[in-house]
């Protein structure tokens, strides 16, 4: 991990090595946290955070679902998220806001503990490898299913739920694959261990709906916006596993994974076994905008050093 100098911990800026919690911290025992992952991209106008408002909104939604009171406003966490990039003088980075139950009241239920918040940033390259972005990755369908609708709230980004993702990712790596895909409890395609999934068949793009136990990905939404202006139809539907084997193209989306093509699933080649043309076109526009080379037509970027833009965004949180 490429660490940085400063971490914001419940209201204070502390040095990386000093940002500590007690071993009795509730979240450490029971996974009671809500978190986000954002990226800041380097642009000719300086660093800019991608989809800042959507991420802060999702953080507060996850905390609400987990019944954790966040002792800061979305405006405050938004400012801190920009500040962590500035204070560490980063050009591009991955940013991790984390809300968690601290310590004070021992026991499973947890609501007697104070909620703590940290925001830190690290320098992080391509999650599934630089080569993967161009050539595609090899994936397998995991023997682990995504959690059933009535077991855990898949739409919330809650720490403990990531044990499921860890099993999926570990199984894939142990079997020589780059990433694991999982089915929902009905046997339909759900998502990757940390990514949403899209399939292209005969020029139409398919993706599982929110009802297939997926996280409502923010990069997924970017793809919806891009597909719309590029003239592609996206069908959200239940996707039978075997569609993975006959797809012309498959790609994964996520803040960490960005837009990564899949070149095989279960050792079965996807299309021509390389990045497909629709995937490439969507990637070109996504990376064109995030690098600042193409106009930010969807308003995805918040420049870190343009104070008034950041303030406008902060003001746009209405009523919370
Ligand atoms: N699914 C899961 C399980 C994830 O952890 C992530 C990463 N946050 C995603 C999908 C993609 O979401 P996003 O595009 O918002 O990063």
mmCIF file of C-alpha atoms and ligand atoms in Angstrom:
data_model
loop_
_atom_site.group_PDB
_atom_site.id
_atom_site.type_symbol
_atom_site.label_atom_id
_atom_site.label_comp_id
_atom_site.label_asym_id
_atom_site.label_seq_id
_atom_site.Cartn_x
_atom_site.Cartn_y
_atom_site.Cartn_z
ATOM 1 C CA UNK A 1 0.000 0.000 0.000
ATOM 2 C CA UNK A 2 1.340 3.432 -0.955
ATOM 3 C CA UNK A 3 0.464 5.365 2.161
ATOM 4 C CA UNK A 4 0.023 9.127 2.531
ATOM 5 C CA UNK A 5 0.851 11.552 5.336
ATOM 6 C CA UNK A 6 -2.474 12.686 6.791
ATOM 7 C CA UNK A 7 -5.663 10.914 7.848
ATOM 8 C CA UNK A 8 -8.823 12.607 9.059
ATOM 9 C CA UNK A 9 -10.010 10.761 12.151
ATOM 10 C CA UNK A 10 -13.245 11.881 13.823
ATOM 11 C CA UNK A 11 -12.545 15.586 13.479
ATOM 12 C CA UNK A 12 -8.745 15.677 13.666
ATOM 13 C CA UNK A 13 -5.925 15.428 11.167
ATOM 14 C CA UNK A 14 -3.498 12.788 12.392
ATOM 15 C CA UNK A 15 -0.308 11.348 10.929
ATOM 16 C CA UNK A 16 -0.760 8.018 9.089
ATOM 17 C CA UNK A 17 1.037 6.019 11.803
ATOM 18 C CA UNK A 18 -0.996 7.594 14.594
ATOM 19 C CA UNK A 19 -4.490 6.827 13.235
ATOM 20 C CA UNK A 20 -5.367 4.006 15.650
ATOM 21 C CA UNK A 21 -8.417 2.341 17.205
ATOM 22 C CA UNK A 22 -8.830 0.262 20.352
ATOM 23 C CA UNK A 23 -8.900 -3.555 20.058
ATOM 24 C CA UNK A 24 -12.399 -3.596 21.595
ATOM 25 C CA UNK A 25 -13.772 -1.512 18.683
ATOM 26 C CA UNK A 26 -17.160 -2.987 17.775
ATOM 27 C CA UNK A 27 -16.562 -2.883 14.004
ATOM 28 C CA UNK A 28 -13.416 -4.955 14.383
ATOM 29 C CA UNK A 29 -15.423 -7.782 15.954
ATOM 30 C CA UNK A 30 -18.713 -7.582 14.068
ATOM 31 C CA UNK A 31 -18.080 -5.749 10.786
ATOM 32 C CA UNK A 32 -20.303 -2.827 11.801
ATOM 33 C CA UNK A 33 -19.046 -0.223 9.361
ATOM 34 C CA UNK A 34 -20.193 1.574 6.242
ATOM 35 C CA UNK A 35 -17.646 2.769 3.736
ATOM 36 C CA UNK A 36 -16.988 4.254 0.326
ATOM 37 C CA UNK A 37 -14.258 4.108 -2.254
ATOM 38 C CA UNK A 38 -13.737 7.121 -4.508
ATOM 39 C CA UNK A 39 -11.094 8.014 -7.039
ATOM 40 C CA UNK A 40 -9.517 11.355 -7.727
ATOM 41 C CA UNK A 41 -8.120 11.604 -11.254
ATOM 42 C CA UNK A 42 -5.326 13.796 -12.483
ATOM 43 C CA UNK A 43 -6.595 16.296 -15.074
ATOM 44 C CA UNK A 44 -4.946 19.290 -16.775
ATOM 45 C CA UNK A 45 -6.830 21.489 -14.239
ATOM 46 C CA UNK A 46 -5.465 19.498 -11.301
ATOM 47 C CA UNK A 47 -6.941 16.551 -9.400
ATOM 48 C CA UNK A 48 -10.708 15.996 -9.626
ATOM 49 C CA UNK A 49 -12.892 13.593 -7.638
ATOM 50 C CA UNK A 50 -15.241 11.385 -9.667
ATOM 51 C CA UNK A 51 -18.937 11.342 -8.722
ATOM 52 C CA UNK A 52 -18.308 12.868 -5.302
ATOM 53 C CA UNK A 53 -21.932 13.570 -4.408
ATOM 54 C CA UNK A 54 -23.119 10.073 -5.401
ATOM 55 C CA UNK A 55 -20.484 8.476 -3.181
ATOM 56 C CA UNK A 56 -21.247 10.663 -0.173
ATOM 57 C CA UNK A 57 -24.971 10.010 -0.672
ATOM 58 C CA UNK A 58 -24.352 6.251 -0.780
ATOM 59 C CA UNK A 59 -22.199 6.433 2.366
ATOM 60 C CA UNK A 60 -25.052 8.059 4.266
ATOM 61 C CA UNK A 61 -27.574 5.612 2.814
ATOM 62 C CA UNK A 62 -25.408 2.652 3.884
ATOM 63 C CA UNK A 63 -25.068 4.107 7.398
ATOM 64 C CA UNK A 64 -28.827 4.677 7.545
ATOM 65 C CA UNK A 65 -29.527 1.082 6.541
ATOM 66 C CA UNK A 66 -26.998 -0.075 9.169
ATOM 67 C CA UNK A 67 -28.739 2.218 11.708
ATOM 68 C CA UNK A 68 -25.575 4.127 12.421
ATOM 69 C CA UNK A 69 -25.903 7.807 13.245
ATOM 70 C CA UNK A 70 -23.117 9.678 11.476
ATOM 71 C CA UNK A 71 -21.975 12.512 13.750
ATOM 72 C CA UNK A 72 -21.054 14.693 10.742
ATOM 73 C CA UNK A 73 -23.113 16.137 7.913
ATOM 74 C CA UNK A 74 -22.729 15.068 4.272
ATOM 75 C CA UNK A 75 -21.356 18.580 3.638
ATOM 76 C CA UNK A 76 -18.623 18.056 6.223
ATOM 77 C CA UNK A 77 -17.632 14.637 4.860
ATOM 78 C CA UNK A 78 -17.635 16.109 1.334
ATOM 79 C CA UNK A 79 -15.206 18.842 2.413
ATOM 80 C CA UNK A 80 -12.980 16.344 4.233
ATOM 81 C CA UNK A 81 -12.918 14.107 1.142
ATOM 82 C CA UNK A 82 -11.590 17.029 -0.905
ATOM 83 C CA UNK A 83 -9.280 18.132 1.927
ATOM 84 C CA UNK A 84 -7.631 14.709 2.174
ATOM 85 C CA UNK A 85 -6.471 15.055 -1.442
ATOM 86 C CA UNK A 86 -5.252 18.625 -0.890
ATOM 87 C CA UNK A 87 -3.557 18.031 2.448
ATOM 88 C CA UNK A 88 -1.635 15.044 1.074
ATOM 89 C CA UNK A 89 -0.857 16.947 -2.140
ATOM 90 C CA UNK A 90 -2.085 14.097 -4.312
ATOM 91 C CA UNK A 91 -2.711 14.278 -8.039
ATOM 92 C CA UNK A 92 -4.599 11.007 -8.331
ATOM 93 C CA UNK A 93 -5.615 8.625 -5.570
ATOM 94 C CA UNK A 94 -8.191 6.276 -4.088
ATOM 95 C CA UNK A 95 -10.129 7.769 -1.173
ATOM 96 C CA UNK A 96 -11.675 5.693 1.613
ATOM 97 C CA UNK A 97 -14.260 7.275 3.931
ATOM 98 C CA UNK A 98 -15.201 4.797 6.693
ATOM 99 C CA UNK A 99 -17.953 5.115 9.294
ATOM 100 C CA UNK A 100 -17.844 2.552 12.098
ATOM 101 C CA UNK A 101 -19.092 1.647 15.522
ATOM 102 C CA UNK A 102 -16.344 2.409 18.007
ATOM 103 C CA UNK A 103 -15.943 1.195 21.560
ATOM 104 C CA UNK A 104 -17.635 1.701 24.916
ATOM 105 C CA UNK A 105 -20.492 -0.766 25.098
ATOM 106 C CA UNK A 106 -19.487 -4.389 24.705
ATOM 107 C CA UNK A 107 -21.924 -6.800 23.047
ATOM 108 C CA UNK A 108 -23.289 -7.719 19.676
ATOM 109 C CA UNK A 109 -26.106 -5.206 19.165
ATOM 110 C CA UNK A 110 -23.683 -2.325 19.059
ATOM 111 C CA UNK A 111 -25.824 0.791 19.089
ATOM 112 C CA UNK A 112 -24.412 1.852 22.472
ATOM 113 C CA UNK A 113 -21.048 2.582 20.873
ATOM 114 C CA UNK A 114 -20.119 5.972 19.437
ATOM 115 C CA UNK A 115 -19.864 6.198 15.640
ATOM 116 C CA UNK A 116 -16.423 7.134 14.444
ATOM 117 C CA UNK A 117 -15.447 8.383 10.999
ATOM 118 C CA UNK A 118 -12.127 8.296 9.184
ATOM 119 C CA UNK A 119 -11.192 9.454 5.701
ATOM 120 C CA UNK A 120 -7.868 8.551 4.172
ATOM 121 C CA UNK A 121 -6.338 8.331 0.720
ATOM 122 C CA UNK A 122 -3.783 6.062 -0.885
ATOM 123 C CA UNK A 123 -2.093 6.052 -4.233
ATOM 124 C CA UNK A 124 -3.545 3.101 -6.137
ATOM 125 C CA UNK A 125 -3.084 2.036 -9.744
ATOM 126 C CA UNK A 126 -5.241 -0.338 -11.788
ATOM 127 C CA UNK A 127 -7.052 -2.721 -9.411
ATOM 128 C CA UNK A 128 -7.221 -5.629 -11.862
ATOM 129 C CA UNK A 129 -3.887 -4.823 -13.504
ATOM 130 C CA UNK A 130 -2.802 -2.401 -16.222
ATOM 131 C CA UNK A 131 -2.839 -5.236 -18.750
ATOM 132 C CA UNK A 132 -6.365 -6.260 -17.722
ATOM 133 C CA UNK A 133 -7.782 -2.868 -18.734
ATOM 134 C CA UNK A 134 -6.610 -3.439 -22.310
ATOM 135 C CA UNK A 135 -6.521 -7.171 -22.801
ATOM 136 C CA UNK A 136 -9.233 -8.288 -20.411
ATOM 137 C CA UNK A 137 -9.145 -10.568 -17.383
ATOM 138 C CA UNK A 138 -9.995 -14.217 -16.752
ATOM 139 C CA UNK A 139 -12.954 -14.760 -14.432
ATOM 140 C CA UNK A 140 -14.705 -17.731 -12.864
ATOM 141 C CA UNK A 141 -18.195 -18.190 -11.494
ATOM 142 C CA UNK A 142 -17.741 -18.642 -7.772
ATOM 143 C CA UNK A 143 -19.182 -21.502 -5.750
ATOM 144 C CA UNK A 144 -20.176 -18.784 -3.249
ATOM 145 C CA UNK A 145 -23.520 -17.087 -3.894
ATOM 146 C CA UNK A 146 -24.293 -13.437 -3.256
ATOM 147 C CA UNK A 147 -26.338 -13.046 -0.090
ATOM 148 C CA UNK A 148 -30.083 -13.613 -0.292
ATOM 149 C CA UNK A 149 -32.259 -10.475 -0.243
ATOM 150 C CA UNK A 150 -33.522 -11.230 3.246
ATOM 151 C CA UNK A 151 -30.136 -11.943 4.813
ATOM 152 C CA UNK A 152 -28.047 -8.829 4.217
ATOM 153 C CA UNK A 153 -28.750 -5.515 2.466
ATOM 154 C CA UNK A 154 -26.701 -5.862 -0.721
ATOM 155 C CA UNK A 155 -27.421 -2.243 -1.708
ATOM 156 C CA UNK A 156 -25.549 -1.017 1.361
ATOM 157 C CA UNK A 157 -21.769 -0.924 1.417
ATOM 158 C CA UNK A 158 -21.425 -2.413 4.889
ATOM 159 C CA UNK A 159 -18.069 -3.775 6.078
ATOM 160 C CA UNK A 160 -19.164 -7.191 7.360
ATOM 161 C CA UNK A 161 -20.813 -8.034 4.043
ATOM 162 C CA UNK A 162 -17.428 -7.994 2.406
ATOM 163 C CA UNK A 163 -16.624 -11.401 3.906
ATOM 164 C CA UNK A 164 -18.805 -12.705 1.063
ATOM 165 C CA UNK A 165 -16.720 -10.753 -1.472
ATOM 166 C CA UNK A 166 -13.502 -11.990 0.134
ATOM 167 C CA UNK A 167 -14.554 -15.638 -0.249
ATOM 168 C CA UNK A 168 -15.376 -15.012 -3.911
ATOM 169 C CA UNK A 169 -12.072 -13.217 -4.586
ATOM 170 C CA UNK A 170 -9.957 -15.744 -2.650
ATOM 171 C CA UNK A 171 -11.515 -18.711 -4.412
ATOM 172 C CA UNK A 172 -10.848 -17.088 -7.792
ATOM 173 C CA UNK A 173 -7.195 -16.282 -7.000
ATOM 174 C CA UNK A 174 -6.594 -19.760 -5.516
ATOM 175 C CA UNK A 175 -7.834 -21.255 -8.773
ATOM 176 C CA UNK A 176 -5.658 -19.045 -10.963
ATOM 177 C CA UNK A 177 -8.333 -16.549 -12.061
ATOM 178 C CA UNK A 178 -8.138 -12.765 -11.841
ATOM 179 C CA UNK A 179 -11.627 -12.294 -10.454
ATOM 180 C CA UNK A 180 -14.694 -14.181 -9.238
ATOM 181 C CA UNK A 181 -18.264 -13.602 -10.384
ATOM 182 C CA UNK A 182 -21.181 -14.683 -8.266
ATOM 183 C CA UNK A 183 -24.737 -15.738 -8.803
ATOM 184 C CA UNK A 184 -27.645 -14.635 -6.637
ATOM 185 C CA UNK A 185 -29.575 -17.166 -4.569
ATOM 186 C CA UNK A 186 -31.918 -17.770 -7.514
ATOM 187 C CA UNK A 187 -28.958 -18.769 -9.670
ATOM 188 C CA UNK A 188 -28.915 -15.634 -11.831
ATOM 189 C CA UNK A 189 -25.756 -13.594 -12.464
ATOM 190 C CA UNK A 190 -25.247 -10.996 -9.736
ATOM 191 C CA UNK A 191 -21.844 -9.235 -9.853
ATOM 192 C CA UNK A 192 -18.100 -9.556 -9.312
ATOM 193 C CA UNK A 193 -16.528 -9.579 -5.851
ATOM 194 C CA UNK A 194 -16.158 -5.795 -6.059
ATOM 195 C CA UNK A 195 -17.598 -4.872 -9.441
ATOM 196 C CA UNK A 196 -20.848 -4.744 -11.380
ATOM 197 C CA UNK A 197 -21.087 -6.721 -14.597
ATOM 198 C CA UNK A 198 -22.259 -5.922 -18.137
ATOM 199 C CA UNK A 199 -22.670 -8.320 -21.087
ATOM 200 C CA UNK A 200 -22.957 -7.400 -24.765
ATOM 201 C CA UNK A 201 -24.894 -9.677 -27.109
ATOM 202 C CA UNK A 202 -25.755 -8.627 -30.677
ATOM 203 C CA UNK A 203 -25.085 -4.977 -29.868
ATOM 204 C CA UNK A 204 -27.409 -4.877 -26.841
ATOM 205 C CA UNK A 205 -25.969 -4.374 -23.359
ATOM 206 C CA UNK A 206 -27.357 -6.470 -20.502
ATOM 207 C CA UNK A 207 -26.811 -6.020 -16.771
ATOM 208 C CA UNK A 208 -28.432 -7.487 -13.655
ATOM 209 C CA UNK A 209 -31.053 -5.275 -12.011
ATOM 210 C CA UNK A 210 -30.765 -3.972 -8.432
ATOM 211 C CA UNK A 211 -32.996 -6.879 -7.405
ATOM 212 C CA UNK A 212 -30.207 -9.394 -8.167
ATOM 213 C CA UNK A 213 -28.409 -8.678 -4.853
ATOM 214 C CA UNK A 214 -25.995 -6.211 -6.421
ATOM 215 C CA UNK A 215 -24.454 -3.054 -5.030
ATOM 216 C CA UNK A 216 -25.904 -0.077 -6.933
ATOM 217 C CA UNK A 217 -22.560 0.834 -8.439
ATOM 218 C CA UNK A 218 -21.744 4.426 -9.250
ATOM 219 C CA UNK A 219 -19.514 3.430 -12.179
ATOM 220 C CA UNK A 220 -22.459 1.303 -13.328
ATOM 221 C CA UNK A 221 -24.514 4.490 -13.451
ATOM 222 C CA UNK A 222 -21.758 6.235 -15.428
ATOM 223 C CA UNK A 223 -22.015 3.427 -18.001
ATOM 224 C CA UNK A 224 -25.791 3.964 -18.214
ATOM 225 C CA UNK A 225 -25.206 7.659 -18.950
ATOM 226 C CA UNK A 226 -22.509 6.923 -21.529
ATOM 227 C CA UNK A 227 -24.522 4.180 -23.239
ATOM 228 C CA UNK A 228 -27.436 6.568 -23.558
ATOM 229 C CA UNK A 229 -25.473 9.227 -25.444
ATOM 230 C CA UNK A 230 -23.508 6.666 -27.465
ATOM 231 C CA UNK A 231 -26.768 5.109 -28.658
ATOM 232 C CA UNK A 232 -26.626 1.705 -26.948
ATOM 233 C CA UNK A 233 -29.640 0.080 -25.346
ATOM 234 C CA UNK A 234 -29.125 -1.312 -21.827
ATOM 235 C CA UNK A 235 -31.474 -4.009 -20.577
ATOM 236 C CA UNK A 236 -31.599 -4.522 -16.822
ATOM 237 C CA UNK A 237 -32.842 -8.029 -16.230
ATOM 238 C CA UNK A 238 -32.255 -11.393 -14.599
ATOM 239 C CA UNK A 239 -29.293 -12.905 -16.412
ATOM 240 C CA UNK A 240 -28.986 -16.691 -16.674
ATOM 241 C CA UNK A 241 -25.447 -17.968 -16.088
ATOM 242 C CA UNK A 242 -25.122 -19.374 -19.599
ATOM 243 C CA UNK A 243 -25.426 -15.887 -21.101
ATOM 244 C CA UNK A 244 -21.863 -15.412 -19.803
ATOM 245 C CA UNK A 245 -20.729 -18.168 -22.168
ATOM 246 C CA UNK A 246 -22.371 -16.793 -25.308
ATOM 247 C CA UNK A 247 -21.750 -13.082 -24.751
ATOM 248 C CA UNK A 248 -19.797 -11.207 -27.436
ATOM 249 C CA UNK A 249 -18.279 -8.933 -24.780
ATOM 250 C CA UNK A 250 -18.282 -8.732 -20.991
ATOM 251 C CA UNK A 251 -16.937 -5.941 -18.832
ATOM 252 C CA UNK A 252 -16.805 -5.172 -15.125
ATOM 253 C CA UNK A 253 -17.285 -1.734 -13.573
ATOM 254 C CA UNK A 254 -16.221 -0.321 -10.225
ATOM 255 C CA UNK A 255 -14.384 2.604 -8.709
ATOM 256 C CA UNK A 256 -11.353 0.400 -8.105
ATOM 257 C CA UNK A 257 -11.708 -1.747 -11.256
ATOM 258 C CA UNK A 258 -12.863 1.219 -13.416
ATOM 259 C CA UNK A 259 -14.001 -0.445 -16.686
ATOM 260 C CA UNK A 260 -12.257 -3.781 -17.133
ATOM 261 C CA UNK A 261 -13.012 -6.211 -19.980
ATOM 262 C CA UNK A 262 -13.426 -9.937 -19.258
ATOM 263 C CA UNK A 263 -11.788 -12.218 -21.812
ATOM 264 C CA UNK A 264 -12.893 -15.574 -20.392
ATOM 265 C CA UNK A 265 -15.365 -16.998 -17.902
ATOM 266 C CA UNK A 266 -14.802 -20.505 -16.502
ATOM 267 C CA UNK A 267 -12.054 -20.891 -19.145
ATOM 268 C CA UNK A 268 -14.618 -20.314 -21.897
ATOM 269 C CA UNK A 269 -13.513 -17.534 -24.229
ATOM 270 C CA UNK A 270 -15.720 -14.431 -24.335
ATOM 271 C CA UNK A 271 -16.225 -13.361 -27.962
ATOM 272 C CA UNK A 272 -12.815 -13.151 -29.610
ATOM 273 C CA UNK A 273 -11.031 -13.443 -26.259
ATOM 274 C CA UNK A 274 -10.070 -9.781 -26.247
ATOM 275 C CA UNK A 275 -11.570 -6.398 -25.402
ATOM 276 C CA UNK A 276 -14.630 -5.917 -27.598
ATOM 277 C CA UNK A 277 -15.460 -2.775 -29.625
ATOM 278 C CA UNK A 278 -18.384 -1.588 -27.464
ATOM 279 C CA UNK A 279 -16.341 -2.065 -24.287
ATOM 280 C CA UNK A 280 -13.516 -0.065 -25.848
ATOM 281 C CA UNK A 281 -15.813 2.738 -26.948
ATOM 282 C CA UNK A 282 -17.311 3.047 -23.458
ATOM 283 C CA UNK A 283 -13.829 2.890 -21.905
ATOM 284 C CA UNK A 284 -12.521 5.581 -24.273
ATOM 285 C CA UNK A 285 -15.275 7.959 -23.199
ATOM 286 C CA UNK A 286 -14.997 7.057 -19.500
ATOM 287 C CA UNK A 287 -11.224 7.542 -19.410
ATOM 288 C CA UNK A 288 -11.509 10.523 -21.760
ATOM 289 C CA UNK A 289 -13.723 12.324 -19.264
ATOM 290 C CA UNK A 290 -11.885 11.209 -16.107
ATOM 291 C CA UNK A 291 -8.533 12.301 -17.551
ATOM 292 C CA UNK A 292 -9.981 15.710 -18.435
ATOM 293 C CA UNK A 293 -9.266 15.152 -22.134
ATOM 294 C CA UNK A 294 -12.950 15.093 -23.069
ATOM 295 C CA UNK A 295 -15.518 17.605 -21.781
ATOM 296 C CA UNK A 296 -17.193 16.584 -18.526
ATOM 297 C CA UNK A 297 -20.622 16.498 -20.175
ATOM 298 C CA UNK A 298 -22.303 14.683 -17.276
ATOM 299 C CA UNK A 299 -20.817 16.784 -14.456
ATOM 300 C CA UNK A 300 -18.948 13.815 -12.990
ATOM 301 C CA UNK A 301 -15.863 15.654 -11.786
ATOM 302 C CA UNK A 302 -15.348 17.915 -8.788
ATOM 303 C CA UNK A 303 -12.060 19.803 -9.151
ATOM 304 C CA UNK A 304 -10.186 19.599 -5.852
ATOM 305 C CA UNK A 305 -8.696 23.093 -6.032
ATOM 306 C CA UNK A 306 -11.668 25.067 -7.339
ATOM 307 C CA UNK A 307 -13.177 26.207 -4.065
ATOM 308 C CA UNK A 308 -16.463 27.626 -5.408
ATOM 309 C CA UNK A 309 -17.322 24.461 -7.359
ATOM 310 C CA UNK A 310 -16.786 22.399 -4.220
ATOM 311 C CA UNK A 311 -18.950 24.823 -2.256
ATOM 312 C CA UNK A 312 -21.733 24.609 -4.836
ATOM 313 C CA UNK A 313 -21.645 20.861 -4.485
ATOM 314 C CA UNK A 314 -21.733 21.076 -0.705
ATOM 315 C CA UNK A 315 -24.763 23.375 -0.919
ATOM 316 C CA UNK A 316 -26.513 20.929 -3.233
ATOM 317 C CA UNK A 317 -27.123 18.544 -0.335
ATOM 318 C CA UNK A 318 -30.638 19.603 0.451
ATOM 319 C CA UNK A 319 -32.212 19.160 3.804
ATOM 320 C CA UNK A 320 -29.656 16.806 5.354
HETATM 321 N N1 LIG B 1 -20.243 -4.319 -6.313
HETATM 322 C C1 LIG B 1 -19.541 -4.430 -5.174
HETATM 323 C C2 LIG B 1 -19.782 -5.588 -4.284
HETATM 324 C C3 LIG B 1 -18.570 -3.466 -4.855
HETATM 325 O O1 LIG B 1 -17.853 -3.567 -3.743
HETATM 326 C C4 LIG B 1 -18.341 -2.390 -5.752
HETATM 327 C C5 LIG B 1 -17.299 -1.358 -5.427
HETATM 328 N N2 LIG B 1 -17.801 -0.313 -4.650
HETATM 329 C C6 LIG B 1 -19.119 -2.317 -6.910
HETATM 330 C C7 LIG B 1 -20.059 -3.301 -7.162
HETATM 331 C C8 LIG B 1 -18.960 -1.172 -7.871
HETATM 332 O O2 LIG B 1 -19.441 0.025 -7.303
HETATM 333 P P1 LIG B 1 -18.860 1.443 -7.675
HETATM 334 O O3 LIG B 1 -18.900 1.552 -9.142
HETATM 335 O O4 LIG B 1 -19.761 2.398 -6.995
HETATM 336 O O5 LIG B 1 -17.472 1.500 -7.127
#
